[in-house]
GROMACS .gro file of C-alpha atoms in nm:
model
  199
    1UNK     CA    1   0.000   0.000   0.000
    2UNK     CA    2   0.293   0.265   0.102
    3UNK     CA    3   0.457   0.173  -0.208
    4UNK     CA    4   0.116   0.231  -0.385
    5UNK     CA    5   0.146   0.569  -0.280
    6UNK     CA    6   0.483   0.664  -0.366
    7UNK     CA    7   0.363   0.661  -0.636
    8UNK     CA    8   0.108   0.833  -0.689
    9UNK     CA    9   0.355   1.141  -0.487
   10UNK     CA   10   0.590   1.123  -0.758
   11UNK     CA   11   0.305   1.154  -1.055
   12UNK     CA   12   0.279   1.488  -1.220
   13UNK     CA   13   0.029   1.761  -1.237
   14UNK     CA   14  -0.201   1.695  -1.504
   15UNK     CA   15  -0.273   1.986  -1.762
   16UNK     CA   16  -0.023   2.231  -1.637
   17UNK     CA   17   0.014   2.569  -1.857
   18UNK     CA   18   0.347   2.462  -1.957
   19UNK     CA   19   0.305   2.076  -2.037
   20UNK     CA   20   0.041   2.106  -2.275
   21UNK     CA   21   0.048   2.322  -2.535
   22UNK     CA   22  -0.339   2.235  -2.649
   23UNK     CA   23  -0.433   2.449  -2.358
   24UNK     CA   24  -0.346   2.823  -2.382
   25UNK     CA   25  -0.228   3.005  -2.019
   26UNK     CA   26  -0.594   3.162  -1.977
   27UNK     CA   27  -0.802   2.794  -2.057
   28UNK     CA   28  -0.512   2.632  -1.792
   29UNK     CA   29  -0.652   2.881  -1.535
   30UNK     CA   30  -0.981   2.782  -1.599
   31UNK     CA   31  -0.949   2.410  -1.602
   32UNK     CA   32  -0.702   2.445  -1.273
   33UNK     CA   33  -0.998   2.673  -1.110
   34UNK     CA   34  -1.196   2.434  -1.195
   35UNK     CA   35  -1.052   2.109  -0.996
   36UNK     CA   36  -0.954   2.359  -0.656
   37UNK     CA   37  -1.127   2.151  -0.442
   38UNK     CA   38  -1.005   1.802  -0.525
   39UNK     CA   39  -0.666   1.894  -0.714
   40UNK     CA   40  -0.425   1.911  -0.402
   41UNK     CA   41  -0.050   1.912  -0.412
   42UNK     CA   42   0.025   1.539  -0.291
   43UNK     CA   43   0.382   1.598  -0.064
   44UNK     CA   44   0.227   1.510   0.243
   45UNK     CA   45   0.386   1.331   0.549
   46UNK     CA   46   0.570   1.003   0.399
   47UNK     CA   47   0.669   0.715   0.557
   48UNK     CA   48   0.978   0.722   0.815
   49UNK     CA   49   0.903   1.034   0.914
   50UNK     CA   50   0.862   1.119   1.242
   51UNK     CA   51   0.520   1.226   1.428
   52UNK     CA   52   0.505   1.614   1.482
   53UNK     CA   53   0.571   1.650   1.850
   54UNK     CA   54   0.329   1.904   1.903
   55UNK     CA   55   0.135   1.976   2.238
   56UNK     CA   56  -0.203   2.102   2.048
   57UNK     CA   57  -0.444   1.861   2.041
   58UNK     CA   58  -0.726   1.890   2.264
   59UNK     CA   59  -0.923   1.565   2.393
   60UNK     CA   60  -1.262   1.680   2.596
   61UNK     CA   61  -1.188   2.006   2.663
   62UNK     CA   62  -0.909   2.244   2.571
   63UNK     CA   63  -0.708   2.199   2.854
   64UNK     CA   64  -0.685   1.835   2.829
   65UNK     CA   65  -0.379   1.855   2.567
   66UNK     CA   66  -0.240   1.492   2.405
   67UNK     CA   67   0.093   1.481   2.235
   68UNK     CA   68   0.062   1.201   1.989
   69UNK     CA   69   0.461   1.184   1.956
   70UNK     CA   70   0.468   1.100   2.341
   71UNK     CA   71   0.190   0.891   2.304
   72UNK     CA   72   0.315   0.680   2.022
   73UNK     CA   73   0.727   0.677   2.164
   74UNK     CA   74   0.724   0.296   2.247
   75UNK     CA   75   0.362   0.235   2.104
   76UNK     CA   76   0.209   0.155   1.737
   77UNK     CA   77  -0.116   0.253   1.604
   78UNK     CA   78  -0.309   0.497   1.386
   79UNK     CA   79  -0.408   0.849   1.308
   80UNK     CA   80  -0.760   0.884   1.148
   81UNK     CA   81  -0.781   1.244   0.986
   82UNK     CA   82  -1.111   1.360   0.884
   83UNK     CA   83  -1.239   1.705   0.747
   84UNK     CA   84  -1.495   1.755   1.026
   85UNK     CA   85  -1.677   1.628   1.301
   86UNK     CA   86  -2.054   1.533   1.259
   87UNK     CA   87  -2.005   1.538   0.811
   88UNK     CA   88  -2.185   1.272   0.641
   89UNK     CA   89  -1.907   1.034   0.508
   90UNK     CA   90  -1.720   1.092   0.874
   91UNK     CA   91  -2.001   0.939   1.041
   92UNK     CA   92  -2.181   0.678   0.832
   93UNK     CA   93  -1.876   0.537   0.658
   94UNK     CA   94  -1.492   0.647   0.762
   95UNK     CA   95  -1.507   0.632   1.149
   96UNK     CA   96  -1.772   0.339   1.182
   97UNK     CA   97  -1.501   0.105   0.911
   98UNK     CA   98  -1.265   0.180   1.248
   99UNK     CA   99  -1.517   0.105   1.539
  100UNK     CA  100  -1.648  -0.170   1.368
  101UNK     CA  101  -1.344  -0.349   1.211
  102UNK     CA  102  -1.234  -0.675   1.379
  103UNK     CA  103  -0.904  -0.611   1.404
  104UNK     CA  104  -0.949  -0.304   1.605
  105UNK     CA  105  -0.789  -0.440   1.904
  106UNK     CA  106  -0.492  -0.513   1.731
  107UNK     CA  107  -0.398  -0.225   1.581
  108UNK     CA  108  -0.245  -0.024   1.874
  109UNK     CA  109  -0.341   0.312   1.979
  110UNK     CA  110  -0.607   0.486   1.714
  111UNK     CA  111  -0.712   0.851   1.761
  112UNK     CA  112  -0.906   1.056   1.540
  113UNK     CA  113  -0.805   1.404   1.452
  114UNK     CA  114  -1.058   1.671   1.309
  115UNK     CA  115  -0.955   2.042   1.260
  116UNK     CA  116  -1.257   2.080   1.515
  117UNK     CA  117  -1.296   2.200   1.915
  118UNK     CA  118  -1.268   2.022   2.178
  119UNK     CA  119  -1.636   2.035   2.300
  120UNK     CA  120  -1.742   1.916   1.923
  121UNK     CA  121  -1.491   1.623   1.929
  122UNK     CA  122  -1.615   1.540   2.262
  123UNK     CA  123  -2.000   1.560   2.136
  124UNK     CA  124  -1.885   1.325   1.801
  125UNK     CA  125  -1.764   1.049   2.025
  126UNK     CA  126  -2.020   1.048   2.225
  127UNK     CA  127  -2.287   0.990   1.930
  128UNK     CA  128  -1.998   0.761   1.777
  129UNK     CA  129  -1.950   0.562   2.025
  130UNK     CA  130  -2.142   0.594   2.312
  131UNK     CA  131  -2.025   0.318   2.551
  132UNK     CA  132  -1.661   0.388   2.450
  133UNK     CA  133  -1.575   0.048   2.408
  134UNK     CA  134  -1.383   0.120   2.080
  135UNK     CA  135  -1.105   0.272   2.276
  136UNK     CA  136  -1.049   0.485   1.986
  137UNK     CA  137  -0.962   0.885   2.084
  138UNK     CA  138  -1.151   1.146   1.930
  139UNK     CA  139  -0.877   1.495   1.908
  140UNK     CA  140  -0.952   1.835   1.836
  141UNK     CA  141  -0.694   2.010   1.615
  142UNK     CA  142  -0.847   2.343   1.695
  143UNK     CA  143  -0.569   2.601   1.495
  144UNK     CA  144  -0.476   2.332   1.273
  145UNK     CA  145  -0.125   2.310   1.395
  146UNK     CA  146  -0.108   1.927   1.405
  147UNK     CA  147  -0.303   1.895   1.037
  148UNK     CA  148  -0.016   2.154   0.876
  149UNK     CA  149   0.270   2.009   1.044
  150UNK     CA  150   0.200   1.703   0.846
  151UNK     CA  151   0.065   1.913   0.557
  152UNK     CA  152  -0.215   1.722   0.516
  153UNK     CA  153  -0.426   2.013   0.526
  154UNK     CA  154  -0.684   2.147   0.193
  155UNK     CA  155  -0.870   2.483   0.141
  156UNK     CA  156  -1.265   2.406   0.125
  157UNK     CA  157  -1.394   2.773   0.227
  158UNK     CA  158  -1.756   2.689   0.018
  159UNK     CA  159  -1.762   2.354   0.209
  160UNK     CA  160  -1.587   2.400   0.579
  161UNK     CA  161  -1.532   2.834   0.551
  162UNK     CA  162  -1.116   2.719   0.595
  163UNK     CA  163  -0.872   2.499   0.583
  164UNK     CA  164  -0.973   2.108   0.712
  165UNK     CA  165  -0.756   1.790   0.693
  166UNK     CA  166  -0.752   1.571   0.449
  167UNK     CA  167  -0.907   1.200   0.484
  168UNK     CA  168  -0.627   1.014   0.612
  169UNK     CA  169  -0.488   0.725   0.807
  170UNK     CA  170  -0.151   0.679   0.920
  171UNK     CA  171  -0.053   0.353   1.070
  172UNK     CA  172   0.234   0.456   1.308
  173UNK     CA  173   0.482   0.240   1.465
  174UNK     CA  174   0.693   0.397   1.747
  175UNK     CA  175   0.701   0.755   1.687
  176UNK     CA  176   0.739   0.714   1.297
  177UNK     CA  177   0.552   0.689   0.997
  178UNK     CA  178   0.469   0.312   0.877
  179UNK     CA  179   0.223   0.349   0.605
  180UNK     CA  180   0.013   0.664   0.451
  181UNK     CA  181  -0.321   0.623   0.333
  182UNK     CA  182  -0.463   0.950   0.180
  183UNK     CA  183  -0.785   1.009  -0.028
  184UNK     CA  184  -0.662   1.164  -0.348
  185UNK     CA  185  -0.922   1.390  -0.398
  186UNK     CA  186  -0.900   1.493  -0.013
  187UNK     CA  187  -1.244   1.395   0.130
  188UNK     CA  188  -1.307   1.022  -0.043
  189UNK     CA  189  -1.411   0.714   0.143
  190UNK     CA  190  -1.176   0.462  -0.036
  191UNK     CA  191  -0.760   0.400   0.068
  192UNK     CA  192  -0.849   0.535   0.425
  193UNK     CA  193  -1.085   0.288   0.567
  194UNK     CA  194  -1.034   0.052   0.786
  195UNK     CA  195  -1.062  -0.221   0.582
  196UNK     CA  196  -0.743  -0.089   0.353
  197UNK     CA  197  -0.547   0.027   0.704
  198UNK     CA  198  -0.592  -0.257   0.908
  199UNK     CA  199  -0.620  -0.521   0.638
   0.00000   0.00000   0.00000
């Protein structure tokens, strides 16, 4: 899967002004204004690479601040990025592949992170998973610190009003990157569920 990825890093831009010379400069602009929202520059976090060690993640309430650096130092497990809390794929499909999946206990530490407050993470989880049984950890990313330091961050101002994380997983093994798992077009429900993470 990592090696999947790579891959799809080290492809090109499609229909860039100076690639193709069908398109002339103003038509590029067009067709590149056109595919904003899904047509993100893919040199996010890779593999290897450590976990920011940030202290800006919020769990319950904004005082309650989780380092996932610390927490993964001698531990393995994953980072589920979503755009926001309480958004239709987030809650019916990406998050539920997690709580549900039967290898859930196996997979270490998992936390979801949503550029989000505290008190909406906490409200999420609750709906989520009401008993709690999951284990998983719902973060709030409140300034986006944690989402940029990975730059896995997108612009969706008609869809969010600013910048939200991309759908993500990253299995993490301690402190470093093991595998990425990214949507391509930012917010899809395909290489970043559970079933594709934790096999």
């Amino acid at each position: 899967m990592a090696t999947a990825f790579r891959a799809l890093r080290r492809a090109p831009t499609a229909f860039s002004s100076s690639s193709s010379p069908l398109l002339s400069s103003s038509s590029a602009r067009a067709f590149v204004g056109a595919r904003h929202f899904h047509a993100s520059r893919p040199a996010f976090v890779k593999v290897g690479e450590a976990i920011p060690d940030l202290d800006v993640l919020h769990e319950g309430s904004p005082g309650n601040k989780v380092n996932l650096a610390k927490e993964f130092a001698n531990a393995k497990g994953v980072i589920v990025g979503v755009p926001a809390a309480f958004s239709g794929a987030c809650s019916q499909k990406h998050v539920p592949s997690y709580i549900q999946h039967p290898k859930l206990r196996d997979a270490g530490k998992v936390f979801v992170v949503a550029v989000n407050d505290a008190f909406v993470m906490k409200a999420w989880a609750d709906q989520l998973d009401p008993t709690h049984e999951s284990g998983i950890r719902f973060l709030a990313d409140p300034a986006g610190e944690f989402t940029k330091a990975l730059d896995l961050g997108f612009d969706a101002p008609a869809l969010f009003g600013d910048t939200r994380a991309k759908r993500y997983a990253l299995v993490v093994e301690d402190g470093k990157v093991k595998s990425v798992h990214v949507e391509p077009d930012n917010t899809g429900t395909d290489v970043s569920m559970a079933d594709k993470v934790l096999g």
